[in-house]
PDB file of C-alpha atoms in Angstrom:
ATOM      1  CA  MET J1437     -19.799  15.938  -1.559  1.00 29.00           C
ATOM      2  CA  ALA J1438     -16.505  14.297  -2.462  1.00 37.00           C
ATOM      3  CA  THR J1439     -13.519  15.141  -0.354  1.00 39.00           C
ATOM      4  CA  GLY J1440      -9.845  14.819  -1.043  1.00 43.00           C
ATOM      5  CA  ALA J1441      -7.885  12.559   1.244  1.00 46.00           C
ATOM      6  CA  ALA J1442      -4.375  13.108   2.580  1.00 48.00           C
ATOM      7  CA  ASP J1443      -3.420  14.978  -0.603  1.00 48.00           C
ATOM      8  CA  ALA J1444      -5.951  17.139  -2.420  1.00 49.00           C
ATOM      9  CA  ASN J1445      -4.138  16.421  -5.698  1.00 52.00           C
ATOM     10  CA  VAL J1446      -4.761  12.668  -5.807  1.00 57.00           C
ATOM     11  CA  SER J1447      -6.229  11.466  -9.069  1.00 63.00           C
ATOM     12  CA  PHE J1448      -9.508  10.424  -7.466  1.00 67.00           C
ATOM     13  CA  THR J1449     -11.614  11.550  -4.564  1.00 73.00           C
ATOM     14  CA  LEU J1450     -13.581   9.736  -1.883  1.00 78.00           C
ATOM     15  CA  THR J1451     -16.809  10.566  -0.169  1.00 84.00           C
ATOM     16  CA  GLN J1452     -16.597  10.714   3.620  1.00 86.00           C
ATOM     17  CA  GLU J1453     -18.326   7.308   3.751  1.00 89.00           C
ATOM     18  CA  GLY J1454     -15.846   5.891   1.243  1.00 84.00           C
ATOM     19  CA  ARG J1455     -12.925   7.249   3.192  1.00 85.00           C
ATOM     20  CA  THR J1456     -14.255   5.746   6.431  1.00 88.00           C
ATOM     21  CA  ARG J1457     -14.629   2.366   4.705  1.00 88.00           C
ATOM     22  CA  LEU J1458     -11.101   2.667   3.322  1.00 85.00           C
ATOM     23  CA  ILE J1459      -9.585   3.387   6.744  1.00 87.00           C
ATOM     24  CA  ARG J1460     -11.439   0.419   8.227  1.00 89.00           C
ATOM     25  CA  ALA J1461     -10.204  -1.854   5.442  1.00 86.00           C
ATOM     26  CA  LEU J1462      -6.604  -0.700   5.911  1.00 87.00           C
ATOM     27  CA  ASP J1463      -6.910  -1.200   9.679  1.00 88.00           C
ATOM     28  CA  ARG J1464      -8.251  -4.751   9.192  1.00 86.00           C
ATOM     29  CA  LEU J1465      -5.466  -5.477   6.764  1.00 84.00           C
ATOM     30  CA  THR J1466      -2.729  -4.617   9.263  1.00 85.00           C
ATOM     31  CA  GLN J1467      -4.515  -5.780  12.417  1.00 86.00           C
ATOM     32  CA  GLY J1468      -2.400  -8.204  14.425  1.00 85.00           C
ATOM     33  CA  LEU J1469       0.695  -7.803  12.258  1.00 83.00           C
ATOM     34  CA  THR J1470       3.817  -6.689  14.095  1.00 79.00           C
ATOM     35  CA  ARG J1471       4.227  -2.908  13.728  1.00 80.00           C
ATOM     36  CA  ALA J1472       2.551  -2.935  10.308  1.00 86.00           C
ATOM     37  CA  SER J1473       1.242   0.129   8.543  1.00 88.00           C
ATOM     38  CA  ALA J1474      -0.521   0.600   5.217  1.00 89.00           C
ATOM     39  CA  VAL J1475      -0.665   3.447   2.740  1.00 90.00           C
ATOM     40  CA  LEU J1476      -2.997   3.720  -0.225  1.00 90.00           C
ATOM     41  CA  THR J1477      -1.613   5.913  -2.995  1.00 90.00           C
ATOM     42  CA  ASP J1478      -2.736   6.748  -6.477  1.00 89.00           C
ATOM     43  CA  THR J1479      -0.539   5.344  -9.246  1.00 88.00           C
ATOM     44  CA  SER J1480       1.487   8.567  -9.256  1.00 89.00           C
ATOM     45  CA  GLY J1481       2.510   7.985  -5.655  1.00 90.00           C
ATOM     46  CA  ARG J1482       0.304  10.639  -4.070  1.00 89.00           C
ATOM     47  CA  ILE J1483      -1.072   9.504  -0.724  1.00 90.00           C
ATOM     48  CA  VAL J1484      -4.802   8.834  -0.506  1.00 88.00           C
ATOM     49  CA  ASP J1485      -4.838   7.631   3.110  1.00 87.00           C
ATOM     50  CA  VAL J1486      -2.679   6.000   5.797  1.00 88.00           C
ATOM     51  CA  THR J1487      -3.307   3.681   8.698  1.00 86.00           C
ATOM     52  CA  LYS J1488      -0.902   3.314  11.613  1.00 82.00           C
ATOM     53  CA  ARG J1489       1.638   5.814  10.299  1.00 81.00           C
ATOM     54  CA  PRO J1490       5.126   4.270  10.597  1.00 79.00           C
ATOM     55  CA  VAL J1491       7.659   6.060  12.790  1.00 78.00           C
ATOM     56  CA  GLY J1492      10.715   7.492  11.087  1.00 81.00           C
ATOM     57  CA  VAL J1493       9.469   6.900   7.532  1.00 83.00           C
ATOM     58  CA  ASN J1494       9.085   9.669   4.973  1.00 89.00           C
ATOM     59  CA  LEU J1495       5.813   8.420   3.499  1.00 87.00           C
ATOM     60  CA  GLU J1496       5.665  10.982   0.724  1.00 91.00           C
ATOM     61  CA  GLU J1497       9.101   9.973  -0.541  1.00 92.00           C
ATOM     62  CA  LEU J1498       8.501   6.232  -0.221  1.00 89.00           C
ATOM     63  CA  SER J1499       5.077   6.499  -1.869  1.00 90.00           C
ATOM     64  CA  ALA J1500       6.567   8.273  -4.869  1.00 92.00           C
ATOM     65  CA  LEU J1501       9.369   5.697  -5.088  1.00 92.00           C
ATOM     66  CA  ALA J1502       6.839   2.851  -4.803  1.00 91.00           C
ATOM     67  CA  ALA J1503       4.895   4.305  -7.741  1.00 92.00           C
ATOM     68  CA  GLY J1504       8.062   4.484  -9.833  1.00 92.00           C
ATOM     69  CA  CYS J1505       9.031   0.921  -8.955  1.00 90.00           C
ATOM     70  CA  HIS J1506       5.510  -0.242  -9.739  1.00 90.00           C
ATOM     71  CA  ALA J1507       5.460   1.476 -13.142  1.00 90.00           C
ATOM     72  CA  THR J1508       8.777  -0.096 -14.114  1.00 91.00           C
ATOM     73  CA  THR J1509       7.779  -3.531 -12.861  1.00 89.00           C
ATOM     74  CA  GLN J1510       4.435  -3.372 -14.669  1.00 88.00           C
ATOM     75  CA  ALA J1511       6.224  -2.585 -17.940  1.00 89.00           C
ATOM     76  CA  LEU J1512       8.517  -5.573 -17.392  1.00 89.00           C
ATOM     77  CA  ALA J1513       5.558  -7.799 -16.510  1.00 87.00           C
ATOM     78  CA  ARG J1514       3.709  -6.832 -19.685  1.00 89.00           C
ATOM     79  CA  ALA J1515       6.840  -7.464 -21.772  1.00 92.00           C
ATOM     80  CA  MET J1516       6.929 -10.962 -20.278  1.00 90.00           C
ATOM     81  CA  GLY J1517       3.223 -11.577 -20.923  1.00 91.00           C
ATOM     82  CA  GLU J1518       2.022 -11.054 -17.345  1.00 86.00           C
ATOM     83  CA  ARG J1519      -0.974  -8.881 -16.436  1.00 82.00           C
ATOM     84  CA  GLU J1520       0.457  -7.329 -13.298  1.00 77.00           C
ATOM     85  CA  ALA J1521       3.080  -7.849 -10.657  1.00 78.00           C
ATOM     86  CA  THR J1522       3.438  -7.243  -6.957  1.00 80.00           C
ATOM     87  CA  LEU J1523       6.664  -6.291  -5.237  1.00 81.00           C
ATOM     88  CA  VAL J1524       8.255  -7.092  -1.898  1.00 83.00           C
ATOM     89  CA  PHE J1525      11.421  -5.289  -0.857  1.00 82.00           C
ATOM     90  CA  GLU J1526      13.382  -6.753   2.046  1.00 83.00           C
ATOM     91  CA  HIS J1527      15.854  -5.057   4.339  1.00 79.00           C
ATOM     92  CA  GLU J1528      18.422  -6.824   6.499  1.00 73.00           C
ATOM     93  CA  ASP J1529      16.703  -5.943   9.781  1.00 73.00           C
ATOM     94  CA  GLU J1530      13.437  -7.757   8.952  1.00 73.00           C
ATOM     95  CA  GLN J1531      11.783  -4.682   7.423  1.00 80.00           C
ATOM     96  CA  ARG J1532       9.635  -5.263   4.369  1.00 84.00           C
ATOM     97  CA  VAL J1533       7.866  -2.950   1.940  1.00 86.00           C
ATOM     98  CA  CYS J1534       5.137  -4.632  -0.100  1.00 86.00           C
ATOM     99  CA  ILE J1535       3.471  -3.011  -3.107  1.00 90.00           C
ATOM    100  CA  TRP J1536       0.222  -4.277  -4.639  1.00 86.00           C
ATOM    101  CA  PRO J1537      -1.731  -2.717  -7.501  1.00 87.00           C
ATOM    102  CA  VAL J1538      -5.381  -2.026  -6.653  1.00 85.00           C
ATOM    103  CA  MET J1539      -7.850  -2.142  -9.561  1.00 81.00           C
ATOM    104  CA  GLY J1540      -5.440  -0.334 -11.878  1.00 79.00           C
ATOM    105  CA  ARG J1541      -6.049   2.955 -10.049  1.00 83.00           C
ATOM    106  CA  ALA J1542      -4.090   2.780  -6.843  1.00 88.00           C
ATOM    107  CA  LEU J1543      -1.256   1.104  -5.000  1.00 91.00           C
ATOM    108  CA  LEU J1544      -1.354  -0.490  -1.597  1.00 89.00           C
ATOM    109  CA  VAL J1545       2.005   0.012   0.101  1.00 91.00           C
ATOM    110  CA  VAL J1546       2.424  -1.937   3.330  1.00 88.00           C
ATOM    111  CA  PHE J1547       5.346  -1.575   5.731  1.00 86.00           C
ATOM    112  CA  LEU J1548       6.108  -4.659   7.829  1.00 84.00           C
ATOM    113  CA  ARG J1549       8.644  -5.226  10.598  1.00 79.00           C
ATOM    114  CA  ASP J1550       8.418  -9.011  10.712  1.00 72.00           C
ATOM    115  CA  LYS J1551       9.269 -11.510   7.970  1.00 68.00           C
ATOM    116  CA  GLY J1552       6.372 -13.785   8.922  1.00 68.00           C
ATOM    117  CA  SER J1553       3.914 -10.957   8.400  1.00 77.00           C
ATOM    118  CA  VAL J1554       4.387 -11.100   4.616  1.00 78.00           C
ATOM    119  CA  ASP J1555       2.714 -14.530   4.420  1.00 76.00           C
ATOM    120  CA  ALA J1556      -0.150 -13.428   6.648  1.00 78.00           C
ATOM    121  CA  LEU J1557      -0.619 -10.280   4.574  1.00 79.00           C
ATOM    122  CA  GLU J1558      -0.649 -12.241   1.306  1.00 80.00           C
ATOM    123  CA  GLN J1559      -3.337 -14.528   2.705  1.00 78.00           C
ATOM    124  CA  ARG J1560      -5.440 -11.522   3.681  1.00 78.00           C
ATOM    125  CA  LEU J1561      -5.054 -10.000   0.226  1.00 78.00           C
ATOM    126  CA  ALA J1562      -6.167 -13.236  -1.438  1.00 77.00           C
ATOM    127  CA  GLY J1563      -9.694 -12.483  -0.235  1.00 58.00           C
ATOM    128  CA  PRO J1564     -11.830  -9.367  -0.299  1.00 50.00           C
ATOM    129  CA  LEU J1565     -10.814  -6.405   1.804  1.00 46.00           C
TER     130      LEU J1565
END
């Protein structure tokens, strides 16, 4: 039986086995990165699942904003002849928010607290999760 994840209104559902695999993949993705956390959302910004929930962050709000930023950036990318684009937002105190499209159905939103973690994360995303 398929189960909803963090939000029963997400545009797709996961089996319990699929959800377990997803959590493991998100954990591996952020493992060893300084205070990193990852959120998988659908393309509307509704949370599918979270690993290592960041302290003091309104995930629902940031997930919705990430989806809006992604939609706008994708439209710009297509207008420029690109297939898709990823985003990295930087804050003055070394905080980063990275947004990657996942198979056209979801967004991976990763919160990082260390500038060097962006390179490590990009290397991890170059291969299979």
